[in-house]
Tab-separated table of C-alpha atoms and ligand atoms in Angstrom:
chain	number	residue	atom	x	y	z
A	24	UNK	CA	-28.829	-25.402	-2.668
A	25	UNK	CA	-25.924	-24.895	-0.182
A	26	UNK	CA	-24.470	-21.776	-1.928
A	27	UNK	CA	-27.912	-20.118	-2.029
A	28	UNK	CA	-28.201	-20.602	1.614
A	29	UNK	CA	-24.689	-19.258	2.393
A	30	UNK	CA	-25.521	-16.229	0.208
A	31	UNK	CA	-28.854	-15.727	1.927
A	32	UNK	CA	-26.889	-15.805	5.326
A	33	UNK	CA	-24.329	-13.282	4.000
A	34	UNK	CA	-27.387	-11.116	2.792
A	35	UNK	CA	-28.929	-11.077	6.234
A	36	UNK	CA	-25.485	-10.484	7.922
A	37	UNK	CA	-24.663	-7.478	5.577
A	38	UNK	CA	-28.179	-6.145	5.980
A	39	UNK	CA	-27.871	-6.284	9.791
A	40	UNK	CA	-24.443	-4.848	9.831
A	41	UNK	CA	-25.450	-1.897	7.482
A	42	UNK	CA	-28.557	-1.144	9.602
A	43	UNK	CA	-26.648	-1.306	12.970
A	44	UNK	CA	-24.021	1.043	11.502
A	45	UNK	CA	-26.845	3.235	10.365
A	46	UNK	CA	-28.657	3.323	13.791
A	47	UNK	CA	-25.461	3.744	15.871
A	48	UNK	CA	-24.634	6.851	13.526
A	49	UNK	CA	-28.107	8.211	14.127
A	50	UNK	CA	-28.101	7.765	17.850
A	51	UNK	CA	-24.466	9.291	17.973
A	52	UNK	CA	-25.674	12.331	16.006
A	53	UNK	CA	-28.730	12.656	18.275
A	54	UNK	CA	-26.523	12.389	21.428
A	55	UNK	CA	-24.242	15.119	20.280
A	56	UNK	CA	-26.891	17.575	19.147
A	57	UNK	CA	-28.618	16.905	22.410
A	58	UNK	CA	-25.625	17.678	24.445
A	59	UNK	CA	-24.899	20.858	22.419
A	60	UNK	CA	-28.608	21.856	22.480
A	61	UNK	CA	-28.845	21.503	26.230
A	62	UNK	CA	-25.662	23.338	27.086
A	63	UNK	CA	-26.511	26.211	24.841
A	64	UNK	CA	-30.011	26.443	26.363
A	65	UNK	CA	-28.540	26.299	29.788
A	66	UNK	CA	-26.042	29.070	28.985
A	67	UNK	CA	-28.859	31.127	27.540
A	68	UNK	CA	-31.006	30.723	30.740
A	69	UNK	CA	-28.004	31.755	32.794
A	70	UNK	CA	-27.470	34.774	30.618
A	71	UNK	CA	-31.046	35.747	31.080
A	72	UNK	CA	-30.681	35.383	34.819
A	73	UNK	CA	-27.826	37.573	34.899
A	74	UNK	CA	-29.327	40.151	32.782
A	75	UNK	CA	-32.394	40.253	35.103
A	76	UNK	CA	-30.004	40.377	38.169
A	77	UNK	CA	-28.174	43.405	36.760
A	78	UNK	CA	-31.458	45.183	35.798
A	79	UNK	CA	-32.790	44.796	39.418
A	80	UNK	CA	-29.405	45.732	40.846
A	81	UNK	CA	-29.467	48.922	38.757
A	82	UNK	CA	-33.047	49.799	39.844
A	83	UNK	CA	-32.070	49.213	43.602
A	84	UNK	CA	-29.179	51.468	42.975
A	85	UNK	CA	-31.357	54.291	41.795
A	86	UNK	CA	-34.628	54.003	43.640
A	87	UNK	CA	-34.072	51.541	46.384
A	88	UNK	CA	-36.509	48.898	47.460
A	89	UNK	CA	-39.592	50.993	46.671
A	90	UNK	CA	-38.804	51.328	43.124
A	91	UNK	CA	-38.237	47.705	42.817
A	92	UNK	CA	-41.546	46.910	44.328
A	93	UNK	CA	-43.156	49.262	41.890
A	94	UNK	CA	-41.589	48.128	38.883
A	95	UNK	CA	-41.404	44.455	39.324
A	96	UNK	CA	-44.586	43.678	41.043
A	97	UNK	CA	-46.767	45.688	38.812
A	98	UNK	CA	-45.874	44.816	35.329
A	99	UNK	CA	-42.765	42.963	34.195
A	100	UNK	CA	-42.527	40.295	36.738
A	101	UNK	CA	-46.045	38.823	36.707
A	102	UNK	CA	-46.790	39.685	33.098
A	103	UNK	CA	-43.574	38.462	31.445
A	104	UNK	CA	-43.490	35.096	29.653
A	105	UNK	CA	-40.021	34.137	31.276
A	106	UNK	CA	-40.577	34.028	34.974
A	107	UNK	CA	-38.107	35.155	37.724
A	108	UNK	CA	-38.390	35.438	41.459
A	109	UNK	CA	-36.516	38.230	43.262
A	110	UNK	CA	-35.688	38.194	46.868
A	111	UNK	CA	-33.924	40.853	49.079
A	112	UNK	CA	-32.740	40.196	52.588
A	113	UNK	CA	-30.844	42.381	55.130
A	114	UNK	CA	-27.320	41.362	55.993
A	115	UNK	CA	-28.774	38.971	58.801
A	116	UNK	CA	-30.967	37.237	56.321
A	117	UNK	CA	-34.224	38.782	57.390
A	118	UNK	CA	-36.399	38.914	54.441
A	119	UNK	CA	-37.280	42.527	53.156
A	120	UNK	CA	-38.833	41.619	49.831
A	121	UNK	CA	-39.810	38.370	48.179
A	122	UNK	CA	-41.775	38.039	44.963
A	123	UNK	CA	-42.313	34.872	42.853
A	124	UNK	CA	-44.994	33.565	40.462
A	125	UNK	CA	-47.963	31.929	42.137
A	126	UNK	CA	-47.301	28.328	40.968
A	127	UNK	CA	-43.894	28.171	42.291
A	128	UNK	CA	-45.107	28.158	45.834
A	129	UNK	CA	-44.062	24.588	46.738
A	130	UNK	CA	-40.471	25.026	46.680
A	131	UNK	CA	-38.340	24.924	49.788
A	132	UNK	CA	-37.217	28.563	49.953
A	133	UNK	CA	-35.572	27.918	53.253
A	134	UNK	CA	-32.559	26.759	51.153
A	135	UNK	CA	-32.017	30.180	49.743
A	136	UNK	CA	-30.530	31.232	53.124
A	137	UNK	CA	-27.625	28.913	52.311
A	138	UNK	CA	-26.785	31.310	49.490
A	139	UNK	CA	-25.953	34.381	51.473
A	140	UNK	CA	-22.274	35.034	50.658
A	141	UNK	CA	-22.144	33.765	47.095
A	142	UNK	CA	-21.370	35.934	43.956
A	143	UNK	CA	-23.317	35.948	40.796
A	144	UNK	CA	-20.958	33.258	39.358
A	145	UNK	CA	-22.420	30.484	41.549
A	146	UNK	CA	-25.722	29.103	40.615
A	147	UNK	CA	-27.710	27.395	43.461
A	148	UNK	CA	-30.353	24.796	42.454
A	149	UNK	CA	-33.637	24.600	44.198
A	150	UNK	CA	-35.504	21.242	44.026
A	151	UNK	CA	-39.152	20.430	44.612
A	152	UNK	CA	-40.750	17.158	45.209
A	153	UNK	CA	-43.775	18.349	43.460
A	154	UNK	CA	-42.268	19.608	40.117
A	155	UNK	CA	-39.721	17.886	37.848
A	156	UNK	CA	-37.993	21.155	37.014
A	157	UNK	CA	-35.764	23.183	39.252
A	158	UNK	CA	-35.080	26.880	40.145
A	159	UNK	CA	-31.818	28.181	39.452
A	160	UNK	CA	-30.662	31.080	41.767
A	161	UNK	CA	-27.745	33.508	41.873
A	162	UNK	CA	-27.062	35.953	44.671
A	163	UNK	CA	-24.869	38.959	45.536
A	164	UNK	CA	-24.471	41.810	48.056
A	165	UNK	CA	-26.163	45.150	47.218
A	166	UNK	CA	-24.305	48.406	47.972
A	167	UNK	CA	-25.918	48.805	51.273
A	168	UNK	CA	-24.930	45.334	52.489
A	169	UNK	CA	-28.452	43.832	51.774
A	170	UNK	CA	-28.511	40.598	49.802
A	171	UNK	CA	-30.116	40.161	46.320
A	172	UNK	CA	-31.220	36.745	45.139
A	173	UNK	CA	-32.672	36.227	41.699
A	174	UNK	CA	-33.994	32.901	40.308
A	175	UNK	CA	-35.344	31.495	37.116
A	176	UNK	CA	-37.007	28.143	36.404
A	177	UNK	CA	-35.571	25.381	34.191
A	178	UNK	CA	-38.969	24.498	32.931
A	179	UNK	CA	-38.963	25.900	29.525
A	180	UNK	CA	-35.570	24.429	28.522
A	181	UNK	CA	-36.553	20.913	30.131
A	182	UNK	CA	-39.860	20.969	28.266
A	183	UNK	CA	-38.072	21.725	25.103
A	184	UNK	CA	-35.371	18.955	25.606
A	185	UNK	CA	-38.190	16.453	26.647
A	186	UNK	CA	-40.093	17.189	23.309
A	187	UNK	CA	-36.766	16.691	21.487
A	188	UNK	CA	-36.226	13.356	23.193
A	189	UNK	CA	-39.754	12.075	22.398
A	190	UNK	CA	-39.529	13.126	18.920
A	191	UNK	CA	-36.310	11.344	18.433
A	192	UNK	CA	-37.721	8.152	20.171
A	193	UNK	CA	-40.659	8.067	17.708
A	194	UNK	CA	-38.249	8.736	14.810
A	195	UNK	CA	-35.937	5.976	15.948
A	196	UNK	CA	-38.689	3.476	15.142
A	197	UNK	CA	-39.026	4.836	11.760
A	198	UNK	CA	-35.265	4.909	11.403
A	199	UNK	CA	-34.735	1.268	12.336
A	200	UNK	CA	-37.467	0.252	9.702
A	201	UNK	CA	-35.804	2.575	7.143
A	202	UNK	CA	-32.277	1.516	7.837
A	203	UNK	CA	-33.320	-2.246	7.586
A	204	UNK	CA	-34.909	-1.513	4.269
A	205	UNK	CA	-31.928	0.439	2.917
A	206	UNK	CA	-29.578	-2.207	4.344
A	207	UNK	CA	-31.551	-4.949	2.581
A	208	UNK	CA	-31.443	-2.970	-0.672
A	209	UNK	CA	-27.832	-2.074	-0.460
A	210	UNK	CA	-26.852	-5.657	0.426
A	211	UNK	CA	-28.989	-7.052	-2.280
A	212	UNK	CA	-27.333	-4.685	-4.939
A	213	UNK	CA	-23.842	-5.465	-3.815
A	214	UNK	CA	-24.436	-9.059	-3.708
A	215	UNK	CA	-26.346	-9.390	-6.911
A	216	UNK	CA	-23.183	-9.914	-9.210
A	217	UNK	CA	-22.045	-12.596	-6.676
A	218	UNK	CA	-25.487	-14.153	-7.055
A	219	UNK	CA	-25.052	-13.958	-10.758
A	220	UNK	CA	-21.620	-15.571	-10.599
A	221	UNK	CA	-22.740	-18.311	-8.404
A	222	UNK	CA	-25.723	-19.140	-10.684
A	223	UNK	CA	-23.296	-19.255	-13.658
A	224	UNK	CA	-20.831	-21.558	-11.862
A	225	UNK	CA	-23.852	-23.691	-10.775
A	226	UNK	CA	-25.083	-23.794	-14.359
A	227	UNK	CA	-21.729	-24.843	-15.642
A	228	UNK	CA	-21.339	-27.578	-12.909
A	229	UNK	CA	-24.912	-28.867	-13.695
A	230	UNK	CA	-24.979	-28.799	-17.415
A	231	UNK	CA	-21.119	-29.151	-18.058
A	232	UNK	CA	-21.553	-26.458	-20.558
A	233	UNK	CA	-18.609	-24.275	-20.540
A	234	UNK	CA	-20.140	-21.474	-22.822
A	235	UNK	CA	-22.051	-19.532	-20.154
A	236	UNK	CA	-20.422	-15.960	-19.486
A	237	UNK	CA	-21.232	-13.264	-16.933
A	238	UNK	CA	-22.036	-9.673	-18.246
A	239	UNK	CA	-19.952	-6.945	-16.708
A	240	UNK	CA	-21.968	-4.189	-15.224
A	241	UNK	CA	-19.806	-1.440	-16.521
A	242	UNK	CA	-18.960	0.189	-13.447
A	243	UNK	CA	-15.184	-0.667	-13.636
A	244	UNK	CA	-15.010	-1.673	-9.903
A	245	UNK	CA	-13.466	-4.636	-8.253
A	246	UNK	CA	-16.531	-6.801	-8.938
A	247	UNK	CA	-16.337	-5.923	-12.729
A	248	UNK	CA	-12.508	-6.911	-12.604
A	249	UNK	CA	-13.562	-10.215	-10.968
A	250	UNK	CA	-16.247	-10.751	-13.674
A	251	UNK	CA	-13.835	-10.074	-16.561
A	252	UNK	CA	-11.185	-12.374	-14.947
A	253	UNK	CA	-13.782	-15.108	-14.326
A	254	UNK	CA	-14.817	-14.941	-17.925
A	255	UNK	CA	-11.259	-14.975	-19.136
A	256	UNK	CA	-10.666	-17.990	-16.810
A	257	UNK	CA	-13.698	-19.633	-18.405
A	258	UNK	CA	-12.406	-19.030	-21.990
A	259	UNK	CA	-8.952	-20.456	-20.964
A	260	UNK	CA	-10.637	-23.492	-19.563
A	261	UNK	CA	-12.878	-23.912	-22.484
A	262	UNK	CA	-10.048	-23.769	-24.974
A	263	UNK	CA	-7.943	-26.092	-22.851
A	264	UNK	CA	-10.809	-28.627	-22.668
A	265	UNK	CA	-11.354	-28.259	-26.453
A	266	UNK	CA	-7.799	-28.855	-27.194
A	267	UNK	CA	-7.690	-31.819	-24.835
A	268	UNK	CA	-10.680	-33.302	-26.433
A	269	UNK	CA	-9.073	-32.705	-29.784
A	270	UNK	CA	-5.848	-34.263	-28.654
A	271	UNK	CA	-7.619	-37.305	-27.308
A	272	UNK	CA	-9.537	-37.826	-30.507
A	273	UNK	CA	-6.328	-37.492	-32.375
A	274	UNK	CA	-4.556	-39.987	-30.175
A	275	UNK	CA	-7.468	-42.311	-30.512
A	276	UNK	CA	-7.494	-41.920	-34.235
A	277	UNK	CA	-3.592	-42.222	-34.591
A	278	UNK	CA	-3.542	-45.409	-32.454
A	279	UNK	CA	-6.420	-46.890	-34.271
A	280	UNK	CA	-4.388	-47.324	-37.502
A	281	UNK	CA	-1.404	-49.292	-36.154
A	282	UNK	CA	-3.813	-51.295	-33.924
A	283	UNK	CA	-6.018	-52.272	-36.813
A	284	UNK	CA	-2.963	-53.315	-38.747
A	285	UNK	CA	-1.595	-55.164	-35.855
A	286	UNK	CA	-4.925	-57.003	-35.567
A	287	UNK	CA	-5.171	-57.566	-39.315
A	288	UNK	CA	-1.704	-59.006	-39.505
A	289	UNK	CA	-2.534	-61.413	-36.632
A	290	UNK	CA	-5.834	-62.398	-38.170
A	291	UNK	CA	-4.279	-63.069	-41.532
A	292	UNK	CA	-1.563	-64.946	-40.070
A	293	UNK	CA	-4.135	-67.240	-38.059
A	294	UNK	CA	-6.225	-67.746	-41.205
A	295	UNK	CA	-3.606	-68.168	-43.939
A	296	UNK	CA	-0.126	-68.829	-42.638
A	297	UNK	CA	0.997	-72.290	-43.185
A	298	UNK	CA	4.822	-72.467	-42.692
A	299	UNK	CA	7.008	-71.170	-39.880
A	300	UNK	CA	8.322	-68.341	-42.198
A	301	UNK	CA	4.756	-67.088	-42.648
A	302	UNK	CA	4.235	-66.885	-38.972
A	303	UNK	CA	7.698	-65.297	-38.475
A	304	UNK	CA	6.879	-62.521	-41.036
A	305	UNK	CA	3.454	-61.894	-39.370
A	306	UNK	CA	5.045	-61.590	-35.943
A	307	UNK	CA	7.573	-59.147	-37.311
A	308	UNK	CA	4.624	-57.074	-38.809
A	309	UNK	CA	2.921	-57.191	-35.342
A	310	UNK	CA	6.113	-56.159	-33.598
A	311	UNK	CA	6.458	-53.053	-36.051
A	312	UNK	CA	3.032	-51.959	-35.353
A	313	UNK	CA	3.266	-52.349	-31.601
A	314	UNK	CA	6.543	-50.501	-31.801
A	315	UNK	CA	4.714	-47.561	-33.449
A	316	UNK	CA	1.959	-47.557	-30.696
A	317	UNK	CA	4.610	-47.606	-28.045
A	318	UNK	CA	6.590	-44.822	-29.759
A	319	UNK	CA	3.236	-42.472	-29.766
A	320	UNK	CA	2.641	-43.351	-26.153
A	321	UNK	CA	6.357	-42.677	-25.136
A	322	UNK	CA	6.415	-39.464	-26.878
A	323	UNK	CA	3.202	-38.243	-25.229
A	324	UNK	CA	4.478	-39.171	-21.804
A	325	UNK	CA	7.838	-37.506	-22.626
A	326	UNK	CA	6.128	-34.296	-23.612
A	327	UNK	CA	3.984	-34.293	-20.534
A	328	UNK	CA	6.983	-34.867	-18.248
A	329	UNK	CA	9.037	-32.188	-19.840
A	330	UNK	CA	6.154	-29.753	-19.695
A	331	UNK	CA	5.404	-30.364	-16.054
A	332	UNK	CA	9.107	-30.226	-15.118
A	333	UNK	CA	9.128	-33.814	-14.027
A	334	UNK	CA	11.759	-34.844	-16.621
A	335	UNK	CA	15.169	-35.692	-15.332
A	336	UNK	CA	17.847	-34.094	-17.614
A	337	UNK	CA	21.383	-35.696	-17.690
A	338	UNK	CA	23.296	-32.393	-18.212
A	339	UNK	CA	26.795	-32.143	-19.296
A	340	UNK	CA	29.088	-29.812	-21.130
A	341	UNK	CA	28.433	-30.542	-24.726
A	342	UNK	CA	30.230	-29.440	-27.957
A	343	UNK	CA	27.545	-28.470	-30.284
A	344	UNK	CA	29.782	-29.700	-33.363
A	345	UNK	CA	29.475	-33.201	-31.874
A	346	UNK	CA	25.766	-32.939	-31.785
A	347	UNK	CA	25.613	-31.614	-35.424
A	348	UNK	CA	27.877	-34.470	-36.638
A	349	UNK	CA	25.588	-37.043	-35.036
A	350	UNK	CA	22.539	-35.501	-36.585
A	351	UNK	CA	23.976	-35.330	-39.967
A	352	UNK	CA	25.105	-38.784	-39.731
A	353	UNK	CA	21.580	-39.883	-38.712
A	354	UNK	CA	19.836	-38.069	-41.435
A	355	UNK	CA	22.430	-38.222	-44.284
A	356	UNK	CA	20.796	-41.366	-45.820
A	357	UNK	CA	17.213	-39.921	-45.779
A	358	UNK	CA	18.409	-36.671	-47.252
A	359	UNK	CA	20.328	-38.429	-49.972
A	360	UNK	CA	17.357	-40.478	-50.694
A	361	UNK	CA	15.062	-37.487	-51.140
A	362	UNK	CA	17.942	-35.746	-53.009
A	363	UNK	CA	17.856	-32.872	-50.507
A	364	UNK	CA	21.362	-31.327	-49.637
A	365	UNK	CA	22.126	-31.459	-46.016
A	366	UNK	CA	24.750	-29.074	-44.776
A	367	UNK	CA	25.966	-27.463	-41.501
A	368	UNK	CA	28.228	-24.613	-40.598
A	369	UNK	CA	29.125	-23.489	-37.074
A	370	UNK	CA	31.359	-21.396	-34.988
A	371	UNK	CA	34.319	-23.107	-33.134
A	372	UNK	CA	34.236	-24.003	-29.525
A	373	UNK	CA	30.502	-23.792	-28.993
A	374	UNK	CA	29.606	-25.654	-25.840
A	375	UNK	CA	26.502	-25.746	-23.688
A	376	UNK	CA	25.377	-27.353	-20.400
A	377	UNK	CA	22.578	-29.684	-21.853
A	378	UNK	CA	21.329	-33.109	-21.918
A	379	UNK	CA	22.796	-34.125	-25.223
A	380	UNK	CA	20.287	-36.950	-26.055
A	381	UNK	CA	17.237	-34.572	-25.511
A	382	UNK	CA	18.725	-31.757	-27.621
A	383	UNK	CA	20.051	-34.121	-30.286
A	384	UNK	CA	16.445	-35.513	-30.612
A	385	UNK	CA	15.062	-31.810	-30.649
A	386	UNK	CA	17.384	-30.861	-33.433
A	387	UNK	CA	16.876	-34.256	-35.156
A	388	UNK	CA	12.862	-33.761	-35.062
A	389	UNK	CA	13.385	-30.351	-36.802
A	390	UNK	CA	15.888	-31.750	-39.457
A	391	UNK	CA	13.514	-34.688	-39.957
A	392	UNK	CA	10.639	-32.193	-40.759
A	393	UNK	CA	12.840	-29.988	-42.910
A	394	UNK	CA	13.732	-32.950	-44.971
A	395	UNK	CA	10.230	-34.369	-45.085
A	396	UNK	CA	8.535	-31.016	-46.144
A	397	UNK	CA	11.330	-30.117	-48.668
A	398	UNK	CA	10.794	-31.209	-52.330
A	399	UNK	CA	13.533	-32.863	-54.370
A	400	UNK	CA	16.532	-30.713	-55.148
A	401	UNK	CA	16.035	-28.530	-52.111
A	402	UNK	CA	18.431	-28.062	-49.203
A	403	UNK	CA	18.467	-28.052	-45.453
A	404	UNK	CA	21.109	-26.179	-43.646
A	405	UNK	CA	22.208	-26.252	-39.925
A	406	UNK	CA	23.977	-23.322	-38.300
A	407	UNK	CA	25.132	-22.551	-34.803
A	408	UNK	CA	26.616	-19.508	-33.354
A	409	UNK	CA	26.889	-17.676	-30.010
A	410	UNK	CA	24.688	-14.652	-29.593
A	411	UNK	CA	24.213	-12.390	-26.599
A	412	UNK	CA	25.168	-15.109	-24.045
A	413	UNK	CA	23.035	-17.727	-25.824
A	414	UNK	CA	23.771	-20.601	-28.077
A	415	UNK	CA	21.594	-20.285	-31.169
A	416	UNK	CA	20.959	-23.292	-33.435
A	417	UNK	CA	19.173	-22.480	-36.708
A	418	UNK	CA	17.675	-25.049	-39.134
A	419	UNK	CA	16.826	-23.510	-42.614
A	420	UNK	CA	15.076	-25.306	-45.356
A	421	UNK	CA	13.918	-24.501	-48.879
A	422	UNK	CA	10.648	-26.507	-48.446
A	423	UNK	CA	6.887	-25.899	-48.750
A	424	UNK	CA	6.919	-23.548	-45.878
A	425	UNK	CA	4.090	-23.268	-43.200
A	426	UNK	CA	0.902	-21.190	-43.783
A	427	UNK	CA	0.036	-18.237	-41.454
A	428	UNK	CA	-3.020	-20.210	-40.263
A	429	UNK	CA	-0.786	-23.101	-39.293
A	430	UNK	CA	2.003	-21.148	-37.847
A	431	UNK	CA	0.854	-20.472	-34.364
A	432	UNK	CA	-0.427	-24.146	-33.796
A	433	UNK	CA	2.398	-26.194	-35.151
A	434	UNK	CA	3.836	-26.498	-31.414
A	435	UNK	CA	0.606	-28.037	-30.146
A	436	UNK	CA	0.471	-31.694	-29.448
A	437	UNK	CA	-0.966	-33.829	-32.349
A	438	UNK	CA	-1.401	-30.659	-34.760
A	439	UNK	CA	-0.545	-31.448	-38.298
A	440	UNK	CA	-0.364	-28.756	-40.835
A	441	UNK	CA	-2.887	-28.546	-43.697
A	442	UNK	CA	-0.243	-28.845	-46.480
A	443	UNK	CA	1.908	-31.710	-45.283
A	444	UNK	CA	-0.841	-34.109	-44.358
A	445	UNK	CA	0.202	-36.559	-47.068
A	446	UNK	CA	3.544	-37.009	-45.452
A	447	UNK	CA	3.795	-39.546	-42.562
A	448	UNK	CA	3.724	-38.233	-39.013
A	449	UNK	CA	1.796	-37.778	-35.870
A	450	UNK	CA	2.006	-34.150	-35.102
A	451	UNK	CA	4.055	-34.763	-31.999
A	452	UNK	CA	7.561	-33.944	-33.280
A	453	UNK	CA	7.575	-30.048	-32.764
A	454	UNK	CA	5.624	-30.315	-29.349
A	455	UNK	CA	8.522	-32.573	-28.244
A	456	UNK	CA	11.106	-29.978	-29.473
A	457	UNK	CA	9.389	-27.284	-27.581
A	458	UNK	CA	8.982	-29.148	-24.423
A	459	UNK	CA	12.589	-30.426	-24.370
A	460	UNK	CA	14.088	-26.922	-25.235
A	461	UNK	CA	11.826	-25.203	-22.605
A	462	UNK	CA	12.838	-27.701	-20.027
A	463	UNK	CA	16.402	-26.609	-20.542
A	464	UNK	CA	15.410	-22.838	-20.069
A	465	UNK	CA	15.600	-22.188	-23.791
A	466	UNK	CA	13.294	-20.910	-26.555
A	467	UNK	CA	12.139	-22.101	-29.852
A	468	UNK	CA	11.036	-19.731	-32.655
A	469	UNK	CA	9.893	-20.165	-36.340
A	470	UNK	CA	9.629	-17.869	-39.383
A	471	UNK	CA	8.356	-19.283	-42.547
A	472	UNK	CA	7.407	-18.190	-46.164
A	473	UNK	CA	4.943	-20.591	-47.883
A	474	UNK	CA	6.550	-21.797	-51.087
A	475	UNK	CA	10.047	-20.502	-50.125
A	476	UNK	CA	11.131	-22.339	-46.865
A	477	UNK	CA	11.170	-22.230	-43.161
A	478	UNK	CA	13.694	-21.257	-40.573
A	479	UNK	CA	13.546	-22.888	-37.014
A	480	UNK	CA	15.668	-21.545	-34.295
A	481	UNK	CA	16.497	-23.004	-30.867
A	482	UNK	CA	18.146	-20.554	-28.464
A	483	UNK	CA	19.791	-22.248	-25.339
A	484	UNK	CA	21.397	-20.575	-22.285
A	485	UNK	CA	25.304	-20.947	-22.928
H	1236	ADP	P1	4.347	-33.918	-38.051
H	1236	ADP	O1	4.503	-35.190	-37.483
H	1236	ADP	O2	3.084	-33.650	-38.710
H	1236	ADP	O3	5.533	-33.458	-38.840
H	1236	ADP	P2	5.256	-31.855	-36.222
H	1236	ADP	O4	4.746	-31.551	-34.831
H	1236	ADP	O5	6.637	-32.253	-36.472
H	1236	ADP	O6	4.271	-32.990	-36.697
H	1236	ADP	O7	4.961	-30.611	-37.096
H	1236	ADP	C1	3.704	-30.110	-37.110
H	1236	ADP	C2	3.354	-29.458	-38.474
H	1236	ADP	O8	4.246	-28.374	-38.672
H	1236	ADP	C3	3.503	-30.348	-39.616
H	1236	ADP	O9	2.231	-31.161	-39.720
H	1236	ADP	C4	3.829	-29.460	-40.765
H	1236	ADP	O10	2.501	-28.887	-41.266
H	1236	ADP	C5	4.479	-28.327	-40.129
H	1236	ADP	N1	5.924	-28.227	-40.359
H	1236	ADP	C6	6.861	-28.521	-39.392
H	1236	ADP	N2	8.055	-28.358	-39.943
H	1236	ADP	C7	7.837	-27.903	-41.166
H	1236	ADP	C8	8.722	-27.522	-42.287
H	1236	ADP	N3	10.187	-27.601	-42.058
H	1236	ADP	N4	8.250	-27.118	-43.342
H	1236	ADP	C9	6.954	-27.017	-43.493
H	1236	ADP	N5	5.952	-27.355	-42.558
H	1236	ADP	C10	6.389	-27.789	-41.434
């Protein structure tokens, strides 16, 4: 699969990056230690050389050339592990004394004559075609004008550094192998949650099942946060899909009744109607049913439009008392039929910038419910006042109330409470109220006590 290939490529890239970083770090570390080691070995060689020089200088001072001959030649020089050569010339560079280890005999000692006027700070390097290592020499005048030259070989330190280099070269191979394995492991570990994530998403795409979830690793890092967010997103999508499915079922169910009636009326008319009056009555029945179907569809599109912000609002400055009067006028008859007292009270000069048709319909829907869900002898009251820069409209009833289970859901499309199912309705009234009010930048709230009554409030920006 494509994402598997991409992940594999990512894995290889990460592994290579990690091992390259590892190897570069190792090489850097080696280079730094190598430079430090080589300079300190060099410094130590030069210190030794100067010590030797001073020693011979002191011997010459006390016993002259003969003492040096005795001391150096017999024991120390040929017997010591660190080897030196010593050369003494007269001021015209005629050689008076020269002793060096036997195996250094293939150096071009002629060059030593170039080092006649130097002080002990300058180090001359003697090279040989036969040896890879050099001789380092310092020189200075003795008290009687003769010249003392002392030399040491770089052999020991070069051998040591060579061994160090070859050990590192063989280690480097192991290091590359190890860094690749470590990189592979580390890349695998850090990509594993992403692998799981991909597999889960793939499972959801392939099976269409939204109940798969990822298990957080409990590390609390960025990936865990991503996993938690991903699960949360799946929950949300799952519940949304569930609600959409439910809403679709409800719409199908609610459309089926008027459509069946529509069809029934037409069928009966075709089978039994004789006179023009019969046909006319059947057609009126059909019209009524189609009207119901259209209302359901129109309400659904209105809610969608208001919720997505696509609804056009014809806003104007509206006197709330005018709206109240129109609503009371519209519902006076129904309230009277049901013997429910419908009253209103409001502050003076309450105006708001609103679309009067939409807000009238919102208030109307709440009043319609209030009358519908209030038994005979009850009352429905409308109030309006200004509060903290908002216009608040309250609709109170003494009806059956809403159970705490229903309360959070009553604003959902096509939701019908458990207690009022016997009353006619589609479960769209309050969704429309919420959508219209929120399209105005307002809020709707409800408090209810089952058996005592409910109170709906609309708050609109003044
Ligand atoms: P319906 O068409 O069912 O009235 P609504 O969206 O208008 O749909 O209301 C949703 C549900 O809220 C109703 O089914 C009912 O259970 C509950 N409800 C709304 N208003 C009231 C009220 N004033 N008193 C009691 N229950 C109410």
